[in-house]
Coordinates of C-alpha atoms in Angstrom, one line a residue:
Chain G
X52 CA 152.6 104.8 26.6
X53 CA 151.2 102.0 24.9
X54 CA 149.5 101.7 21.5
X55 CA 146.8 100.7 19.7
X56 CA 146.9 97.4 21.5
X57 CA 143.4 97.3 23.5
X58 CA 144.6 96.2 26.9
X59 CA 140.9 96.8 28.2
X60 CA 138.1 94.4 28.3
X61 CA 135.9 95.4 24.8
X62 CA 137.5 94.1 22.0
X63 CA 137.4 95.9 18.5
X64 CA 134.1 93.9 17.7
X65 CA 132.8 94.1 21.4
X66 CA 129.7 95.4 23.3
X67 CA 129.6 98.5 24.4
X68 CA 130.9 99.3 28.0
X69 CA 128.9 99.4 31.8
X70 CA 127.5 102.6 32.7
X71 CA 129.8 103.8 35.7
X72 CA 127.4 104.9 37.8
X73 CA 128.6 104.8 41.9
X74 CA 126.8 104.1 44.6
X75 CA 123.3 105.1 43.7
X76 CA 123.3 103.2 40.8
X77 CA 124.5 99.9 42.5
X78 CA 122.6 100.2 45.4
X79 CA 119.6 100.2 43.0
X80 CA 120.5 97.1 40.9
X81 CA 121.1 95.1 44.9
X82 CA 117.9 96.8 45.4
X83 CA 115.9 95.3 42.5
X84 CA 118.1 91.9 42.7
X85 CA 116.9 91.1 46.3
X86 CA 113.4 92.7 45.5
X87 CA 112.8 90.2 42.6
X88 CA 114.4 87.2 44.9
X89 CA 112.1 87.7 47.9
X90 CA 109.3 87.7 45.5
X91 CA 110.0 84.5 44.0
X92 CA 110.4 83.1 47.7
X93 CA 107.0 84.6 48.3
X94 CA 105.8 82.4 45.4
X95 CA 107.1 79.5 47.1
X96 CA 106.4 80.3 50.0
X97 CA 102.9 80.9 49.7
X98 CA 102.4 77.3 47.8
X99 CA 104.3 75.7 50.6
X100 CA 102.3 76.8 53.2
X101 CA 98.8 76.1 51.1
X102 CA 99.9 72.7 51.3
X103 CA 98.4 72.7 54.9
X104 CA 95.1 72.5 53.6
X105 CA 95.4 69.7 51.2
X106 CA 97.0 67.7 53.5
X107 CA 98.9 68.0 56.9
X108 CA 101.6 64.9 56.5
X109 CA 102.0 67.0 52.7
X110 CA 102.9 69.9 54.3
X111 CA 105.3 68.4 57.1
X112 CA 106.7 66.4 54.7
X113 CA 108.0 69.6 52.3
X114 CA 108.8 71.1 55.3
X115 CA 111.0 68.5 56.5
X116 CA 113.0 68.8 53.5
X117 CA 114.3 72.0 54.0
X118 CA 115.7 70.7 57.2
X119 CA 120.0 70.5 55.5
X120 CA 122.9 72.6 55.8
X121 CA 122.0 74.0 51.9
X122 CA 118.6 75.2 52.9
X123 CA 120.3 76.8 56.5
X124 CA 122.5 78.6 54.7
X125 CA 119.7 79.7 51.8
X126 CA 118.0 80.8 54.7
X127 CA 120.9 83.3 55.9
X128 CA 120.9 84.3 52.2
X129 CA 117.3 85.0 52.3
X130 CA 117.5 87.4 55.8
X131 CA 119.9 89.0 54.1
X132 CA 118.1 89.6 50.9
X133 CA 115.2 91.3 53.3
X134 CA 116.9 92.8 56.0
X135 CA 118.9 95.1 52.7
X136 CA 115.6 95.5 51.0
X137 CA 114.4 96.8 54.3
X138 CA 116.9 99.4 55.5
X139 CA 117.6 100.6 51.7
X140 CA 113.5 100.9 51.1
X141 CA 113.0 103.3 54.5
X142 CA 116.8 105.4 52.6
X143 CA 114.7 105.5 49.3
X144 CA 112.0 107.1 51.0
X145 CA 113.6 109.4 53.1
X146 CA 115.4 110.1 50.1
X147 CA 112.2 111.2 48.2
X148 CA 110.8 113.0 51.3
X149 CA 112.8 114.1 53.8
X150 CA 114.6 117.5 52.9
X151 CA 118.3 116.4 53.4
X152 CA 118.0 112.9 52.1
X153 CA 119.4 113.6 48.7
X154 CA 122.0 115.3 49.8
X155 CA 123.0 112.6 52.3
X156 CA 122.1 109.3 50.4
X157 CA 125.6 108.3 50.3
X158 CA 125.9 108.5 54.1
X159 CA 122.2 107.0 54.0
X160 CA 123.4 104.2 52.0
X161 CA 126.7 103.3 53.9
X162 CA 124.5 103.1 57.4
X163 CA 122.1 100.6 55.0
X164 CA 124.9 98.5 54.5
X165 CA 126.5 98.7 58.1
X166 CA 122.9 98.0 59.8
X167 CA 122.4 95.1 57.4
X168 CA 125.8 93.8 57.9
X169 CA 125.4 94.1 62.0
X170 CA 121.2 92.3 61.2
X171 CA 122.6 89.6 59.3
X172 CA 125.6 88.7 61.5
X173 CA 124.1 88.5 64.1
X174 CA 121.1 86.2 62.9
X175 CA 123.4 84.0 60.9
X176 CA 125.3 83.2 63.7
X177 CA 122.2 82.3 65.6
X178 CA 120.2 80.4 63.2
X179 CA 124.2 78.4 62.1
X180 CA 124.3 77.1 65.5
X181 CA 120.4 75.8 65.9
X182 CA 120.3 74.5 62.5
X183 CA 124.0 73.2 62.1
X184 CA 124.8 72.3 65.8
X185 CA 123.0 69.7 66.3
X186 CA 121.5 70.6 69.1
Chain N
X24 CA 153.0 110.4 34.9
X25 CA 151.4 108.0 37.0
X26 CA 148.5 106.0 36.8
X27 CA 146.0 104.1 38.7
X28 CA 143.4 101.4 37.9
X29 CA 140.4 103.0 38.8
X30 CA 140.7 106.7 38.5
X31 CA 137.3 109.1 38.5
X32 CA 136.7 110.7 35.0
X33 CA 137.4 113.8 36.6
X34 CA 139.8 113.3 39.1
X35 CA 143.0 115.3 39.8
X36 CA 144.6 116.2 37.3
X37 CA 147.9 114.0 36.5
X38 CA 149.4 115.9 34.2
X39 CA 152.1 118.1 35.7
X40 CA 151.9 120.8 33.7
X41 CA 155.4 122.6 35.1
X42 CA 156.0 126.0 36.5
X43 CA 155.3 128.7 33.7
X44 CA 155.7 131.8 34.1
X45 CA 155.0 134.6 31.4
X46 CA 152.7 132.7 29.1
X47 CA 156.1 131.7 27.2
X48 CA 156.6 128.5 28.4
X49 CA 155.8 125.5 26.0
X50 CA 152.4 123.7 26.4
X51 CA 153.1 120.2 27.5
X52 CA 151.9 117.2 24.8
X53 CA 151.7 113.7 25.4
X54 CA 149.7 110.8 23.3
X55 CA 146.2 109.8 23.7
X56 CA 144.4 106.7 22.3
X57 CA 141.5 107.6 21.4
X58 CA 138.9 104.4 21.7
X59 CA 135.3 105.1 20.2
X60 CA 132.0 103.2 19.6
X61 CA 131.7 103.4 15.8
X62 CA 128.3 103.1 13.7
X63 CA 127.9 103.3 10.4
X64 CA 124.7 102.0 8.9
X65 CA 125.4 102.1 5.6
X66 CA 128.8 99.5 5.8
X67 CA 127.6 97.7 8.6
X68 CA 124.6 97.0 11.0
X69 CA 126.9 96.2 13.8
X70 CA 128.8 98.7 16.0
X71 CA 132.3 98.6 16.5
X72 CA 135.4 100.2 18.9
X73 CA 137.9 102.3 16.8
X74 CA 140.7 103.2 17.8
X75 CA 143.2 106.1 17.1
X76 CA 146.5 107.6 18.8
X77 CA 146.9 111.3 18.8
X78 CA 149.4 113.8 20.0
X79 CA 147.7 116.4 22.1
X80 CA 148.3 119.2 24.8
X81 CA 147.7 119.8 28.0
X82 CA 145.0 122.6 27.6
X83 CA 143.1 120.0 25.2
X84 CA 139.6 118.2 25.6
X85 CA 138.3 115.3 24.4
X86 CA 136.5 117.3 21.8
X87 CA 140.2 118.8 20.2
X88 CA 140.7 115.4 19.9
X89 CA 138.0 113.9 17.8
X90 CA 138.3 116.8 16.2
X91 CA 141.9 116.0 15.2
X92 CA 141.1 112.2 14.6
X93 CA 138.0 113.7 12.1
X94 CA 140.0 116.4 10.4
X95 CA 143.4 115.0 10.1
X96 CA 142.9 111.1 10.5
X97 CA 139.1 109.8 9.9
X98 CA 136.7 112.4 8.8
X99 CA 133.8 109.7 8.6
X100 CA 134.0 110.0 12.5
X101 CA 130.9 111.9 13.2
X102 CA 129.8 113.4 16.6
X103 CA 127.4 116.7 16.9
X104 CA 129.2 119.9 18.9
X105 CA 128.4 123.7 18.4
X106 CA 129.5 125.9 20.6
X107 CA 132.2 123.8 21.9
X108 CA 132.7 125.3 25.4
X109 CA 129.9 123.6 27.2
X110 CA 126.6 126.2 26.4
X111 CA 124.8 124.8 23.9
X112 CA 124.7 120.9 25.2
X113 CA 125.2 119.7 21.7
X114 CA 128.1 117.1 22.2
X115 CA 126.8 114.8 25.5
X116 CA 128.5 111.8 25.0
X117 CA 129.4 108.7 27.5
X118 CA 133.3 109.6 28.1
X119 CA 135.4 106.0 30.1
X120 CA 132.0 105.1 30.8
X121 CA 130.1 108.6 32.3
X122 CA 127.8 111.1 30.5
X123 CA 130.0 114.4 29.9
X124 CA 130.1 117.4 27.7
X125 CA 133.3 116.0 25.3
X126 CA 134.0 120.1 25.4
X127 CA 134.2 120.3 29.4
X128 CA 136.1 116.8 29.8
X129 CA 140.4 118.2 29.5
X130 CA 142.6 115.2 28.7
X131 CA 145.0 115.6 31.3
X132 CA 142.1 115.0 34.1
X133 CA 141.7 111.8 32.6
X134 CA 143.9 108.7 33.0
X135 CA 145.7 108.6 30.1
X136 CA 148.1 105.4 30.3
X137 CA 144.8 103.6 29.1
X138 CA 142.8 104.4 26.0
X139 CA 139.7 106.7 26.6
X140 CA 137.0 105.2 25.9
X141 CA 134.3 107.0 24.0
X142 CA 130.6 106.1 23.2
X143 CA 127.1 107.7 22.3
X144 CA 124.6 108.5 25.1
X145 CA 122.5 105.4 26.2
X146 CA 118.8 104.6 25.8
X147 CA 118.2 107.0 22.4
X148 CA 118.9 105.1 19.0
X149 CA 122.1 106.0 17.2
X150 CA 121.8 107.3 14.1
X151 CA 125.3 107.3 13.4
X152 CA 128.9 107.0 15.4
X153 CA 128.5 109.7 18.4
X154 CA 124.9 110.7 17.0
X155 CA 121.9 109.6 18.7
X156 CA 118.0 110.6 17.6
X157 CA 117.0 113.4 20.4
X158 CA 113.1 113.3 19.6
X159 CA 111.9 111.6 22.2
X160 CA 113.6 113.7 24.3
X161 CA 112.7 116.6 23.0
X162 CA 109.0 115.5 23.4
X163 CA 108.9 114.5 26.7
X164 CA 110.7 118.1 27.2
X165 CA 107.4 119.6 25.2
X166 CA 105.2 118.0 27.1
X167 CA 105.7 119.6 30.4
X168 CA 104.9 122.8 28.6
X169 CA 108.1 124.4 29.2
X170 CA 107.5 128.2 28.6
X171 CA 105.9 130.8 31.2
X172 CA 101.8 130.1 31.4
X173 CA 100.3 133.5 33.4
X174 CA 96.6 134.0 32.8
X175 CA 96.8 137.4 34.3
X176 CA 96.2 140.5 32.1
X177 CA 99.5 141.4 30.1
X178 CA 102.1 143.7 31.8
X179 CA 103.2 146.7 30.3
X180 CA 106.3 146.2 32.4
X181 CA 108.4 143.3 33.2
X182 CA 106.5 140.8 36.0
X183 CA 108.5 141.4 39.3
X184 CA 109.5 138.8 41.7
X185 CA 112.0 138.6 44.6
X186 CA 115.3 137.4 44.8
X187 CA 114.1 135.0 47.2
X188 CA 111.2 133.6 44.7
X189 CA 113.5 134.0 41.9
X190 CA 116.1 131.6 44.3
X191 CA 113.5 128.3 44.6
X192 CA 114.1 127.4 41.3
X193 CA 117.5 129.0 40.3
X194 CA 119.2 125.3 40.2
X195 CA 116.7 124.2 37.0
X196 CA 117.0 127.0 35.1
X197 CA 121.0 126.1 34.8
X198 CA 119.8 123.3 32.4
X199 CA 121.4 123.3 28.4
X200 CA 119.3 120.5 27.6
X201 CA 122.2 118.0 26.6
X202 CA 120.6 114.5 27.8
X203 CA 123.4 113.5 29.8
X204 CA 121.0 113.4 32.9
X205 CA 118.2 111.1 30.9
X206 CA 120.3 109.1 29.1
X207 CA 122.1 108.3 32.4
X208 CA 118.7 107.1 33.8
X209 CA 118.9 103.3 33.8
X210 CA 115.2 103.7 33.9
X211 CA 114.9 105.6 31.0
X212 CA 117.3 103.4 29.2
X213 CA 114.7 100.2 29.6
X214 CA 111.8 102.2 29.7
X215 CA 111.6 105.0 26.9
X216 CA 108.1 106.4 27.5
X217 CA 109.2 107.7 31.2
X218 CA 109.7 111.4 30.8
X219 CA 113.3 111.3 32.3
X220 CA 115.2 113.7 34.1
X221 CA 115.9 116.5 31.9
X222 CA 112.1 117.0 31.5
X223 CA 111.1 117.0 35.4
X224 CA 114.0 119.2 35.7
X225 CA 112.8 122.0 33.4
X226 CA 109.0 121.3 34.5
X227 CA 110.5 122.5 38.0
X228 CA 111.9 125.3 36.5
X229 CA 108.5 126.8 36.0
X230 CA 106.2 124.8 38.7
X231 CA 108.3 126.8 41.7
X232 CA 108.3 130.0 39.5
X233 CA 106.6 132.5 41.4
X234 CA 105.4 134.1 38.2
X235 CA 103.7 131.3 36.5
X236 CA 99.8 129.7 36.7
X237 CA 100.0 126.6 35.3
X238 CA 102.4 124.6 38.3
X239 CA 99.0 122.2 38.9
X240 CA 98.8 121.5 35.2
X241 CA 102.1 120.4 35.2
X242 CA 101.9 118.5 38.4
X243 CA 99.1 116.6 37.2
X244 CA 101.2 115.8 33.9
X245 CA 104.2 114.3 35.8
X246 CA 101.6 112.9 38.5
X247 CA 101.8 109.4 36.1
X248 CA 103.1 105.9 36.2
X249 CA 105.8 107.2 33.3
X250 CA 106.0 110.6 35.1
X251 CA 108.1 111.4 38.6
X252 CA 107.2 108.8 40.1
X253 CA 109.3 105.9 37.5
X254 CA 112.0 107.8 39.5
X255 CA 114.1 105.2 41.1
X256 CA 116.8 107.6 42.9
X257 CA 119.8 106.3 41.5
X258 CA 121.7 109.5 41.6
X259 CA 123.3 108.7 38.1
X260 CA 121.6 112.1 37.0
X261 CA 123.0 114.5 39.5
X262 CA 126.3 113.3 39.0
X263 CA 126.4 113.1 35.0
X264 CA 125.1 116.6 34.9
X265 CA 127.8 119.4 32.9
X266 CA 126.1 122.3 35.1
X267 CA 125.7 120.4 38.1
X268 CA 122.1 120.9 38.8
X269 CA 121.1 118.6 41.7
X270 CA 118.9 116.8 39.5
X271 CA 117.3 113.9 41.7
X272 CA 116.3 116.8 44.4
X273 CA 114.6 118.3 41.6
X274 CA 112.5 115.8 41.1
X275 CA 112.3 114.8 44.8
X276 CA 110.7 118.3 45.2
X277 CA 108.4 117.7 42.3
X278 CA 107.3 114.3 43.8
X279 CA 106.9 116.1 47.5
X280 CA 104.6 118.9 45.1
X281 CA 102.8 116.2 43.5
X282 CA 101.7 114.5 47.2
X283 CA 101.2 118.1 48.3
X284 CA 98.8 119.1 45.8
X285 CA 96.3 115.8 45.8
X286 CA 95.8 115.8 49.8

């Protein structure tokens, strides 16, 4: 058995460790992640489409920028940002009120992820093809 | 002994502690480095990992051990405990990472081929080493009025109640008041006014006691923007809990009261 040599990550001087919460606690951090990303697309959003009103050719020509492969794939990013945000805001609140959700947020959270996995698959691979295909 | 990567902080036990019969048989030992967030505001303004290796046994907690490191090694280490066998919630501290009672954690559940890492209790300031300041605790605890409010006349007897109203809030009153539930609250940990988990807890306690009048009072207290509803269900309170109180449908049930009430 080894020591007094730290083999682990915080050195003598070092920050204190992670709190190792499980699943609750991570899907909460995804949670607020993808929460504070879809509001900042929001932001964007809304500007981009006010653009209409100041002028038409303004707003196709924004538009027309997000026409790449980076954007297609920020856009799968995106669906998948909301389609978790989604599922894991309807568990939250069965959670809080429904009589067996906090006894069954684990299994709550693990159908979140399978749902959103089976969402986004399925849209990425439709929106790849129209957007990278050419077509 | 084997060991693996990630092992829970209170997995199965990997100790084997042999087949003894009798009560003769000798007590397994085996070393344990001892890794623990020091603070010590008069040398230094910065915290710091010390570490120590100690030869314990396999009936030991973490507590025998800082106790060995502070009476035989260190005795600057400085951590509260009382009782020491997990009543009086005095020595909550995070153990490889968790919120546990150092007096209910034994060594041998642990994974010992890596040093254990020990540190005071997030989200309350540390006052020194393992010591953190538990007013603000304590007054978010007060404020939920936690003693029996009946405006009925005094009885001469005891005030009855069935087993089945004395059942709806048996879970809450299991609570020692240790903090390892609100200082597991990564909302209470960026947010310090929210009354955290401890206090809903023991506001439960008395809102689904049968026996007490004052339930709306203290529905309307935790009815706030700092009160249940800061809740963000992360679950880290129901699992850091020494008595296992299933904290975050404590509070659910206070949240469901709360809607209840105002409609």
């Amino acid at each position: 058995m080894s020591t007094a040599t730290s083999a682990q990550a915080p050195a003598k001087s070092g920050r204190g460790t992670l709190y190792r919460g499980n699943e609750g606690q991570w899907s909460w951090v995804i949670h607020r992640i993808t929460g504070v990303a879809i509001f900042f697309f929001l932001l964007v959003h809304v500007l981009d489409t006010s653009l209409v009103r100041v002028s038409p050719e303004a707003y196709n020509a924004v538009l027309g920028t997000y026409k790449n492969p980076l954007m297609a794939v920020g856009e799968v990013g995106l669906v998948a940002a909301i389609v978790y945000h989604a599922f894991n805001g309807l568990r939250i609140i069965l959670v809080d009120f429904w009589k067996g959700g906090t006894k069954h947020h684990k299994k709550m959270l693990w159908a979140v992820v399978a749902l959103s996995v089976v969402t986004v698959g399925a849209f990425a691979i439709r929106h790849l093809m129209l957007a990278l295909g050419g077509h | 002994m084997s060991t693996t990567a990630t092992e829970p902080a209170e997995g199965p036990s990997k100790v084997d502690l042999g087949a003894q019969g009798g009560g003769t048989g000798e007590i397994p030992s085996f070393d344990v480095t001892l890794k623990v967030r020091r603070y010590l505001p008069e040398t230094s303004e910065d915290a710091y990992w010390d570490e120590w290796t100690v030869t314990m046994y396999g009936t030991d907690r973490v507590l025998d051990a800082l106790h060995k490191v502070k009476w035989d090694i260190d005795g600057t280490l400085s951590f509260r405990r009382s009782c020491a066998h997990g009543v009086c919630g005095s020595d909550a501290m995070r153990i490889n990472g968790r919120n546990r009672l150092a007096c209910k954690t034994l060594l041998k559940d642990l994974d010992l081929s890596k040093p254990i890492l020990v540190e005071p209790i997030k989200g309350l300031p540390v006052e020194k080493d393992l010591i953190v300041d538990m007013d603000p605790f304590f007054q978010s605890y007060r404020e939920i009025m936690p003693f029996l409010i009946n405006k009925g006349p005094e009885p001469t007897k005891e005030r009855l109640q069935s087993a089945e109203e004395r059942e709806r809030f048996d879970d809450t009153t299991k609570c020692i008041l240790c903090a390892a539930c609100t200082s597991s609250c990564p909302v209470f940990w960026t947010d310090g006014q929210y009354f955290g988990p401890a206090a809903i807890v023991n506001a439960h306690r008395f809102i689904f006691d049968s026996r007490d009048d004052a339930g709306d009072m203290r529905l309307e207290i935790l009815n706030d923007k700092e009160g249940v509803w800061r809740c963000r269900t992360t679950f880290n309170c129901s699992e850091a809990c020494p008595r296992g109180i299933q904290v975050t449908k404590a509070i659910a049930e206070v949240k469901q009261a709360v809607l209840a009430g105002s409609f």
